[in-house]
Structure formats: structure tokens, C-alpha cells
Short mmCIF file of C-alpha atoms in Angstrom, two decimals:
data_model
loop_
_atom_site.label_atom_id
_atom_site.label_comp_id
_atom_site.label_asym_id
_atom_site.label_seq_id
_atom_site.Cartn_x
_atom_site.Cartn_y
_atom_site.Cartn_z
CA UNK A 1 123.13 24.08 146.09
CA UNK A 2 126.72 24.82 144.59
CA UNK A 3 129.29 23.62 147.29
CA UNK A 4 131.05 26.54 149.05
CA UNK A 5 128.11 28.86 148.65
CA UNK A 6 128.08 31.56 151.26
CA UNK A 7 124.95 30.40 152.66
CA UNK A 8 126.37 27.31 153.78
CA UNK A 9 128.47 26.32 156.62
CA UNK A 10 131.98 25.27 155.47
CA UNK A 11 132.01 21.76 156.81
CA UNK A 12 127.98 21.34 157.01
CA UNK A 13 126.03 18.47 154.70
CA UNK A 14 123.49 19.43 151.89
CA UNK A 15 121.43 23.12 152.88
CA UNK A 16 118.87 22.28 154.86
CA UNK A 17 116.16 25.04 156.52
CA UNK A 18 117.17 26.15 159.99
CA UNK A 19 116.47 28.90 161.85
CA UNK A 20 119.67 31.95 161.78
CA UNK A 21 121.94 30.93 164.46
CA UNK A 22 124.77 33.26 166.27
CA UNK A 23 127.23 32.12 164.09
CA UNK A 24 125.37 33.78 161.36
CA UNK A 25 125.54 37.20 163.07
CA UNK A 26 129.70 36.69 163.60
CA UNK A 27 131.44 40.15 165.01
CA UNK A 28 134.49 41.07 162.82
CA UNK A 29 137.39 40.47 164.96
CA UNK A 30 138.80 44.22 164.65
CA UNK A 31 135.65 45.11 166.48
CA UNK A 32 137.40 43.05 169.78
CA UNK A 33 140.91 45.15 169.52
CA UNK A 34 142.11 47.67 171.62
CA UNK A 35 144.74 49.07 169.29
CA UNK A 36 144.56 50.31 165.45
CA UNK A 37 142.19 48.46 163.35
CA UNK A 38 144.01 45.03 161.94
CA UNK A 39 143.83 44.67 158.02
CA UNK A 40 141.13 42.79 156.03
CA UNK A 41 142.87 39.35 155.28
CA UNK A 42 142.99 38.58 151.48
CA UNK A 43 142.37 35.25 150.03
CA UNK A 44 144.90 32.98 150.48
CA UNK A 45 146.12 34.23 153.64
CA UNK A 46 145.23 32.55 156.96
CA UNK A 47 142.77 34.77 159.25
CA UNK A 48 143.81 35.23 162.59
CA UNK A 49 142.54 33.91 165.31
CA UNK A 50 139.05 34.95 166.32
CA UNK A 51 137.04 33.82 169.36
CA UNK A 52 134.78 31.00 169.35
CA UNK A 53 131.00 31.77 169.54
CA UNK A 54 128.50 30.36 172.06
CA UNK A 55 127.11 27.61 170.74
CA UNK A 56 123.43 27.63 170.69
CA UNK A 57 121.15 24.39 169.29
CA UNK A 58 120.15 24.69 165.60
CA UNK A 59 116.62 25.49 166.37
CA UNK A 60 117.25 28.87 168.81
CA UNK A 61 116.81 32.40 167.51
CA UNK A 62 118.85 34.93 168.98
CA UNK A 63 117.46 37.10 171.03
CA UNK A 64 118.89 40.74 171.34
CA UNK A 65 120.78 40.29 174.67
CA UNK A 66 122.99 37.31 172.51
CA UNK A 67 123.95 39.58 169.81
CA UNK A 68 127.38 41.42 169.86
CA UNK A 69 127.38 44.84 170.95
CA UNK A 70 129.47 47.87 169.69
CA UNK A 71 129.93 51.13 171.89
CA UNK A 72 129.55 54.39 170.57
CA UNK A 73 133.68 54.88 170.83
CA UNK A 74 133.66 52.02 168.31
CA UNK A 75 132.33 53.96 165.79
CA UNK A 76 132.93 57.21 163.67
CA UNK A 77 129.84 59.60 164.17
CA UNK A 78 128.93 61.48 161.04
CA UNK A 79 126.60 64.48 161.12
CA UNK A 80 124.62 64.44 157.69
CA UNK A 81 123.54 68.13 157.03
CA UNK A 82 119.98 68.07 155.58
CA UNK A 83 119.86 68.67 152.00
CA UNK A 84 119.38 72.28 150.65
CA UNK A 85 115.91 73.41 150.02
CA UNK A 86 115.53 74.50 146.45
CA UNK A 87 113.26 78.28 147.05
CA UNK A 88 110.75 78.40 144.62
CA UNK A 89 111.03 79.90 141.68
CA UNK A 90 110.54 83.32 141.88
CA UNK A 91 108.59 86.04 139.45
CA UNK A 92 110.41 88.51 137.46
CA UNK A 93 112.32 91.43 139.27
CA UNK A 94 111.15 94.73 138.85
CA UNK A 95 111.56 97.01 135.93
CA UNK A 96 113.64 99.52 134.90
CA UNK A 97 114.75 102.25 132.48
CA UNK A 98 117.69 104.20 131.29
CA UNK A 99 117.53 107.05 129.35
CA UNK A 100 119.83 108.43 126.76
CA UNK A 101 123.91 109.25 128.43
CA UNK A 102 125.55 110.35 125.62
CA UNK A 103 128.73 109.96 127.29
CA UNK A 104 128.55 111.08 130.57
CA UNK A 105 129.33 108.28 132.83
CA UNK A 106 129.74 109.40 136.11
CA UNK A 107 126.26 110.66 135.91
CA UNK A 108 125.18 106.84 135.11
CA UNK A 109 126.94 105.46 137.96
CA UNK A 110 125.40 107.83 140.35
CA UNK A 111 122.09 107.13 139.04
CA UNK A 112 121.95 103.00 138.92
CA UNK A 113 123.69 103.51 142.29
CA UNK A 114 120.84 105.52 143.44
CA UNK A 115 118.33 103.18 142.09
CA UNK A 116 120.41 100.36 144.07
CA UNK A 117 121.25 98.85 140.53
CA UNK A 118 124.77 98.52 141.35
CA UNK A 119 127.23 98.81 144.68
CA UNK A 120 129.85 101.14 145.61
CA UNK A 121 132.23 99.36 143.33
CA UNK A 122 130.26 99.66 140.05
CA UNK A 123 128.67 96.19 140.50
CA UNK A 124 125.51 94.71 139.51
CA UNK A 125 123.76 94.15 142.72
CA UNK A 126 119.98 94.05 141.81
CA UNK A 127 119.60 90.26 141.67
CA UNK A 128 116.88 89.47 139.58
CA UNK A 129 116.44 92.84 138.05
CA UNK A 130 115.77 93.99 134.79
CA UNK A 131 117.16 96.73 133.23
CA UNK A 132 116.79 98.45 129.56
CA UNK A 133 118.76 100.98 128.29
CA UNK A 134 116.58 103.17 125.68
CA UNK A 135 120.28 103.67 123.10
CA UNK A 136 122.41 106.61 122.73
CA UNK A 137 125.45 105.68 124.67
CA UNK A 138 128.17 108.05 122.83
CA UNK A 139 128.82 111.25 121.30
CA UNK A 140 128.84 115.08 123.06
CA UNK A 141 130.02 113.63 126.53
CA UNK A 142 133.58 112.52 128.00
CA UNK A 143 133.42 108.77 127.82
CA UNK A 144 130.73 107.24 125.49
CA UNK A 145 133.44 103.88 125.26
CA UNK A 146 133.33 104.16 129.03
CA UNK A 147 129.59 103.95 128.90
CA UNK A 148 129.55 101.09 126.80
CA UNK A 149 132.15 98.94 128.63
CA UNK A 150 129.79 99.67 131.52
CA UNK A 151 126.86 98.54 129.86
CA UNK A 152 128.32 95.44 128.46
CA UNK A 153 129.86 94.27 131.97
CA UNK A 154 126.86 94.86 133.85
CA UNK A 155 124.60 92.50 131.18
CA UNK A 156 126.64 89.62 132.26
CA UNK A 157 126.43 90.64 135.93
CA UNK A 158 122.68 91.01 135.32
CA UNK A 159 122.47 87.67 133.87
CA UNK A 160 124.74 85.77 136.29
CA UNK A 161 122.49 86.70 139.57
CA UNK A 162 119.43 85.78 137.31
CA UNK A 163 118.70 89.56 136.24
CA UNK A 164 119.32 91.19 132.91
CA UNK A 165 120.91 94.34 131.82
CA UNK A 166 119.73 94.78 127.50
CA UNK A 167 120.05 97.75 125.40
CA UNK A 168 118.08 99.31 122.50
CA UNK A 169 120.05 100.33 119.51
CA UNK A 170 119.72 104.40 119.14
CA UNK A 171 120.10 106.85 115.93
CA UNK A 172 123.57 107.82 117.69
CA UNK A 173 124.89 103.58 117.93
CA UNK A 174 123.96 103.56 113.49
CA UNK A 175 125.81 107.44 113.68
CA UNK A 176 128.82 105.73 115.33
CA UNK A 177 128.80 102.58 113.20
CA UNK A 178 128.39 104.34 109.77
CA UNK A 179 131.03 106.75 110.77
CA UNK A 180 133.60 103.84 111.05
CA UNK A 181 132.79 101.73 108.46
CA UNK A 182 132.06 104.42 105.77
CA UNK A 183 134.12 107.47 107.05
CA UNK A 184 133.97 110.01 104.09
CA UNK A 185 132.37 108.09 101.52
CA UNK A 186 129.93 110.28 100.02
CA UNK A 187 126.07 109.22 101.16
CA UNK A 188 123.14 110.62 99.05
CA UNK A 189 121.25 112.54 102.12
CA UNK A 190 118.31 113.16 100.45
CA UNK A 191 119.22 116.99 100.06
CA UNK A 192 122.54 116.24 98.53
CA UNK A 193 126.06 114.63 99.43
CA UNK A 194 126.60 113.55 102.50
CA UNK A 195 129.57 111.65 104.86
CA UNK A 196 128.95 109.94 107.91
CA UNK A 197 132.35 111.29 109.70
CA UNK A 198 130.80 115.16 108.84
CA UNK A 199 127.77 114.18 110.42
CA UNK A 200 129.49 112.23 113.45
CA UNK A 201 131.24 115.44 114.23
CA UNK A 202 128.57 117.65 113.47
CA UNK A 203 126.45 115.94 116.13
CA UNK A 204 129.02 115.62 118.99
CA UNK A 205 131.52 112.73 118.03
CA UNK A 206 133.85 112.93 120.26
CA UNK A 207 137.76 111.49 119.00
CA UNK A 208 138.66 109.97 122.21
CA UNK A 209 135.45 107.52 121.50
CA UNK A 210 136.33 106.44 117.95
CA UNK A 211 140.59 106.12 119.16
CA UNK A 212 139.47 103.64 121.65
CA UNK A 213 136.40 101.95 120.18
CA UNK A 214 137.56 98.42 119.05
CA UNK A 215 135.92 95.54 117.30
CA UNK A 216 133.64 94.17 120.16
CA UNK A 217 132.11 97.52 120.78
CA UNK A 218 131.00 97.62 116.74
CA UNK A 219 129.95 93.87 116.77
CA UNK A 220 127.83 94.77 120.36
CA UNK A 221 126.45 97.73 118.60
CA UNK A 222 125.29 96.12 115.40
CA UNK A 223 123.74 93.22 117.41
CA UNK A 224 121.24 95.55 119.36
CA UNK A 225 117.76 95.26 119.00
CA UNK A 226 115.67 98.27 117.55
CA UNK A 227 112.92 97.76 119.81
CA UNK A 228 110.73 95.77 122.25
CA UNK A 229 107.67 94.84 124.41
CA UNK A 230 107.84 93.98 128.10
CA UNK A 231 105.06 94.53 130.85
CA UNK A 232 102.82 96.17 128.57
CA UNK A 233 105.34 98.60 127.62
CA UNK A 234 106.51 99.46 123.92
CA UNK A 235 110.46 100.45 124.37
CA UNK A 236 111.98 102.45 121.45
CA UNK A 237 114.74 104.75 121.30
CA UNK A 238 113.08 107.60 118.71
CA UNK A 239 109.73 109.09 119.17
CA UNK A 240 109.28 108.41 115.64
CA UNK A 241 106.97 106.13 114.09
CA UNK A 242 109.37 105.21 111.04
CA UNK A 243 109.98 101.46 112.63
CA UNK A 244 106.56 100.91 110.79
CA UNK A 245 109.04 101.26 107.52
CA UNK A 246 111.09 97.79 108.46
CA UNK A 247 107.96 95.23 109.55
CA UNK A 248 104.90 94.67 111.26
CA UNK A 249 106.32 92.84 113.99
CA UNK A 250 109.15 93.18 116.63
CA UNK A 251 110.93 90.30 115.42
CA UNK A 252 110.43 91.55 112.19
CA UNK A 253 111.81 94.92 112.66
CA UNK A 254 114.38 93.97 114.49
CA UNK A 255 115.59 91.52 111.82
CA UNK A 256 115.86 94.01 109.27
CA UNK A 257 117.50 96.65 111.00
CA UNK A 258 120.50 94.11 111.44
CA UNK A 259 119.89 93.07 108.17
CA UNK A 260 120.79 96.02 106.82
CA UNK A 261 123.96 96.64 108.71
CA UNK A 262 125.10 93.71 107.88
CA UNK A 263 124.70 94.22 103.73
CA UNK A 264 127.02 97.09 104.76
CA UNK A 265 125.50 99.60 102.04
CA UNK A 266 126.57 103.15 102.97
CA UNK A 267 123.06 104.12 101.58
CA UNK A 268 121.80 101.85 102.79
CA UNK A 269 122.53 102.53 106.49
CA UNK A 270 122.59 106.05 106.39
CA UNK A 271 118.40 106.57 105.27
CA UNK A 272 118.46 103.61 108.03
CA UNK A 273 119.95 106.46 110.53
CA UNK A 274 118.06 109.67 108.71
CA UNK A 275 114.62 107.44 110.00
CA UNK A 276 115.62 107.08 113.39
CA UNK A 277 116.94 110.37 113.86
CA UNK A 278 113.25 111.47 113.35
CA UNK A 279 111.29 112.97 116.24
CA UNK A 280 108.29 114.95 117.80
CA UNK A 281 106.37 112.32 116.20
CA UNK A 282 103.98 112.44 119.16
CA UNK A 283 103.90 115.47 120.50
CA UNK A 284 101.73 117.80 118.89
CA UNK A 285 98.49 117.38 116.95
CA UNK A 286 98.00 113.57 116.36
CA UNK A 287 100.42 112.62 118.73
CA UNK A 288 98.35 110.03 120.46
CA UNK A 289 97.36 108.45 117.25
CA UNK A 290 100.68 108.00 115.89
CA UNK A 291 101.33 106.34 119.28
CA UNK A 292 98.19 104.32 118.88
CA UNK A 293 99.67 103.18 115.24
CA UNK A 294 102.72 101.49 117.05
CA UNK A 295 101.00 100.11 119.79
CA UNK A 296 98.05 98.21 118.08
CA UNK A 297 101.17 97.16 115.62
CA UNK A 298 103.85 95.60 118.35
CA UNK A 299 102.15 95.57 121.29
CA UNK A 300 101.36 97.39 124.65
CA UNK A 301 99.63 99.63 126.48
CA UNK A 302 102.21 102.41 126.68
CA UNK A 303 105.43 103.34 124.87
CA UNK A 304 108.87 104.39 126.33
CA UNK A 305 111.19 106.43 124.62
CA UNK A 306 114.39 108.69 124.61
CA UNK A 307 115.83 110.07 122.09
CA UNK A 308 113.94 113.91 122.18
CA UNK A 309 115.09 115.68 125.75
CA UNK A 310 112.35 116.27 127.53
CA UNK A 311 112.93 120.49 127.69
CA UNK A 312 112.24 120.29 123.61
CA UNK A 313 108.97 118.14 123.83
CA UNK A 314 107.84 121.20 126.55
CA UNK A 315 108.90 123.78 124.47
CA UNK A 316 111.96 124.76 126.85
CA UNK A 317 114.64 126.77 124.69
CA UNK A 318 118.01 124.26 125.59
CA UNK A 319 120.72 123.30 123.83
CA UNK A 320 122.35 119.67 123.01
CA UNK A 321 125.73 120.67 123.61
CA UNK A 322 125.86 122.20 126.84
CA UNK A 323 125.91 125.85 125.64
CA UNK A 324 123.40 126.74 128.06
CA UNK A 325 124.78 126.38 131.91
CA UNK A 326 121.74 127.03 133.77
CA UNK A 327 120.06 124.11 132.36
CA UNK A 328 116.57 123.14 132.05
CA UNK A 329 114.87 121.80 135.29
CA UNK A 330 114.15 118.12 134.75
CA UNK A 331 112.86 116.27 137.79
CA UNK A 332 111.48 112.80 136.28
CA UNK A 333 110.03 111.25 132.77
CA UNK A 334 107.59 113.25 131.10
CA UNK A 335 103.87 111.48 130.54
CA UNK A 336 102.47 112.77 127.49
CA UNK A 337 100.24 112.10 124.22
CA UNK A 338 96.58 111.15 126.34
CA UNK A 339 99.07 109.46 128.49
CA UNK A 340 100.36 106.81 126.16
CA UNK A 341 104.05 108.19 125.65
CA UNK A 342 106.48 108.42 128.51
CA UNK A 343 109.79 110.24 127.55
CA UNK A 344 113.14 109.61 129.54
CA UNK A 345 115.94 111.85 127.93
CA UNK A 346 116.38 113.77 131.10
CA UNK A 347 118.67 116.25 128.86
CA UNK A 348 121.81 115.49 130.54
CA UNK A 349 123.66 116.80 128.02
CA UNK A 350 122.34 120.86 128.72
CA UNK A 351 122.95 119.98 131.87
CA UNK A 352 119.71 118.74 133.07
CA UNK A 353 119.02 114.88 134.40
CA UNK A 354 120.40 111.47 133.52
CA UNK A 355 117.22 109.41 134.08
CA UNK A 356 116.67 105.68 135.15
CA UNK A 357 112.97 104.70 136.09
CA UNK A 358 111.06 101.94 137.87
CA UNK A 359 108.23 101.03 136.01
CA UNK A 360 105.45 101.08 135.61
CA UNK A 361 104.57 104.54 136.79
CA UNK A 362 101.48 105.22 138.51
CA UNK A 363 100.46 108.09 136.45
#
């Protein structure tokens, strides 16, 4: 036993067993004030002076009557809240759609808002939601850059509250691109010279889009995927079956597209935009089929699709830019090719609907 250990009396012989006495239960002498707590003594200094205990012969145990008591007022009460309770994890939120905007961004608002995507204030307020837009955010309406900014602010939204907001990269994102990058430089078309501004224009640019469009729209743009598989649907923008041209595989196709926007080739890009600006591909006669082709290749039961407004794939006469006021009567997505297609450009831009859809549909 090493003199001065603490479980030794000071003064006492060699340690010896013994039953726990009082002294061994000692009160702190603050605990006897009336006033302030005193301070803890440090070594050195001489304690004060603290009552004597009872003594009580070596061999008692003290019983509970003998030990000190401390009132309640003595002491600080502390209420411990319980700890949180983790929920458990839940599922995926529920599924939905955009269809092409083109611009028109009021129209968008009132439509998520109707859908209870986002508040009053333009806010993502669908928790765990998920949302896909099908591509085609500029060109022929007011405030494609608006559309875009919209877009990009809601994916982080989406993603803070455990959601997501994604988009799919549409024939009118590689128009916008190519008519940046490449301007006038003469493109070989396929039935002659070509520039991607002539075209831009031709098919509704709109100048207040490429004055305000900036380098983070172009790099979000260029990063977009081509297409993609979720709950057993196929999303695409163009009802077109040329994404069979760039791989056999989503990932696959996907690479490549941003492959070749990143080698930059004016070419290059623009037969990359002639393929998705394709359509009807599965409408008429073999329609289902051609469906079939990129479903047993990528995956799902059904594919999704903008791109073609729904009054051309029902024969409607309509126009793209808004010549004809009546507009066509569009109430929801069109189901079509033995049921395997589902088309969701509402036409908003001759004046029919900007369309966002829960899915799956029960049709």
C-alpha cells in the first residue's frame, strides 16, 4: 500500500479490511451553507473548518437514517428531453412529369403549383418528390433563361428536403448550345450548308434568351442526361428511336451524347441535333414496335416522351408558333402505340396545355 493513498485514513497504520464507516461517506461542507457556494480549496491551502462526524466503531455499516441528507432546494433540477426518434426511412415519393415549356414560365409555375410541387412563393415544397423534366426549356416563348433558372433552383430544393428535381436534355438544349458555340459556322446539313444561329432563329430563338444566357446555363445544359429509366418507365425527350445510334445502354447513351459536346465538332453536334429533332417515330404503322425496340434495349414497360405536341400525333392542324389563337384542346397526356407510348407536349406553345403528370397512369 503506497502511503497517502486515498483509500487510507491520513493518520491510520498499514490498510487493513474494515467495513465503510461514516467518515467514508463525508458531506462536502458547501452542502452545510446557507449563503453562495464556498470555493473548492486547492492544494496547499488549508480547508476550512468542517464539522466533525459521529463516530461510529470500525465494525458498523451505516444504515440509511446515518447518511447525510440533501433537500431538493440543494440541488439544480434538470429536465432531460428524451432523445429524438429517428422515423424510418421512408420509400420514394411519388412521380412526376414535365412536359416541354419552351419558354413560357408563368404557365410552369401555375402548373407545379397546381400539382402542389411548389408554394405560393415559387418554392419546392413536395418533400420527397421526384420530378423529371422531359427537355425543351427555351426558344418561341418569353423567358426560356427564366425557365431554366427555375429548373436549376428547384433541383437543389428537391434535393435538400430529400426529393429531386432532374432534367432530360431536348433537341432545343443541343439547338441552343450549337447556336452559341458555333454561331454561323457553316454545318454540312445533309441537304447542304447549314448554321446553327439560322436554324436557332428559324425555330423560335428568342434574343432575350441568348443576351442573358451565361456560362452556368451552357455547362447545366451540356451536363444533361439524354435519357432514363425509373418505375418501369423509359423517359426521353424525342419520339424517335435514333438514341439506338449512340449505345445499347443508358449509361452508354448518355455518355456519348456528352461526349460529343464536349469534342466540340460543329458536325459533329449538329447530326447529334438533326437525330433528336426526329419524330412520329411511333405513331403510325409500326409504332409499337419501334417502341418495343427501345424498351427491350434500356428498359421498361412504358416510354414517356415530349418533344411532338400532342394535336400533331392526332392529326390536329396547329401551329408551333402561336399563329393559331383558338388552340387545340389538350386536356392530359396522350396514351398511344398499343399503349406503350405516353406523350406530354401539351402544345403550350399554340396555345394549348403546359403538362406535368403523376405517374404512373392508370390507363
Amino acid at each position: 500500500m503506497v502511503e497517502g493513498s486515498m483509500t487510507q485514513g491520513a493518520g491510520q497504520g498499514p490498510e487493513v479490511e474494515r467495513t465503510a464507516t461514516l467518515r467514508d461517506f463525508r458531506v462536502p461542507a458547501y452542502v452545510h451553507e446557507t449563503g453562495p457556494y464556498a470555493h473548492s480549496t486547492h492544494p496547499g491551502e488549508a480547508p476550512g473548518p468542517v464539522a466533525e462526524p459521529v463516530a461510529y466503531p470500525q465494525e458498523y455499516t451505516p444504515t440509511e437514517r446515518d447518511l447525510p441528507v440533501i433537500n431538493r432546494g440543494d440541488t439544480l433540477q434538470v429536465t432531460v428531453d428524451p432523445a429524438p426518434v429517428t422515423p424510418p426511412a421512408a420509400g420514394p415519393g411519388p412521380l412526376f412529369v414535365v412536359g416541354d415549356v419552351h419558354g413560357y414560365l408563368d404557365e410552369l409555375v401555375t402548373a407545379l403549383q397546381e400539382k402542389g410541387l411548389i408554394d405560393a412563393a415559387g418554392r419546392w415544397c413536395a418533400g420527397t418528390s421526384r420530378l423529371w423534366f422531359l427537355g425543351d426549356f427555351t426558344d418561341r416563348g418569353p423567358d426560356g433563361i427564366g425557365v431554366i433558372d427555375l429548373v436549376m433552383r428547384l433541383s437543389a430544393e428537391a434535393a435538400a428536403a430529400g426529393g429531386y428535381c432532374k432534367a432530360l436534355m431536348g433537341n432545343h438544349e443541343l439547338l441552343l448550345l450549337g447556336a452559341k458555340r458555333f454561331g454561323d459556322t457553316p454545318v454540312n446539313s445533309g441537304a447542304g450548308t447549314a448554321t446553327f444561329q439560322a436554324a436557332w432563329l428559324l425555330n423560335g430563338g428568342q434574343k432575350t434568351d441568348m443576351d442573358r444566357l451565361q456560362d452556368h446555363h451552357l455547362q447545366w445544359m451540356a451536363r444533361l442526361d439524354a435519357l432514363t429509366e425509373t418505375d418501369g418507365h423509359l423517359l426521353v425527350h424525342s419520339d424517335t428511336t435514333a438514341y439506338l445510334d449512340y449505345g445499347d445502354s443508358i449509361e452508354a447513351v448518355n455518355d456519348n451524347v456528352r461526349e460529343t459536346l464536349t469534342r466540340n465538332d460543329a458536325d459533329e453536334v449538329w447530326d447529334l441535333f438533326r437525330k433528336f429533332t426526329k419524330r412520329f417515330s411511333f405513331r403510325d404503322e409500326g409504332g409499337a414496335d419501334a417502341v418495343r425496340s427501345l424498351l427491350d434495349t434500356y428498359g421498361g414497360t412504358r416510354i414517356v416522351h415530349g418533344h411532338s405536341p400532342i394535336p400533331y400525333l392526332l392529326g390536329e392542324v396547329g401551329s408551333e408558333d402561336g399563329e393559331d389563337s383558338t388552340g387545340p384542346l389538350v386536356e392530359g397526356p396522350h396514351v398511344y402505340a398499343d399503349g406503350l407510348a405516353i406523350a406530354m407536349d401539351g402544345g403550350v406553345t399554340m396555345a394549348g396545355k403546359l403538362l406535368v403528370q403523376q405517374l404512373p397512369l392508370n390507363i
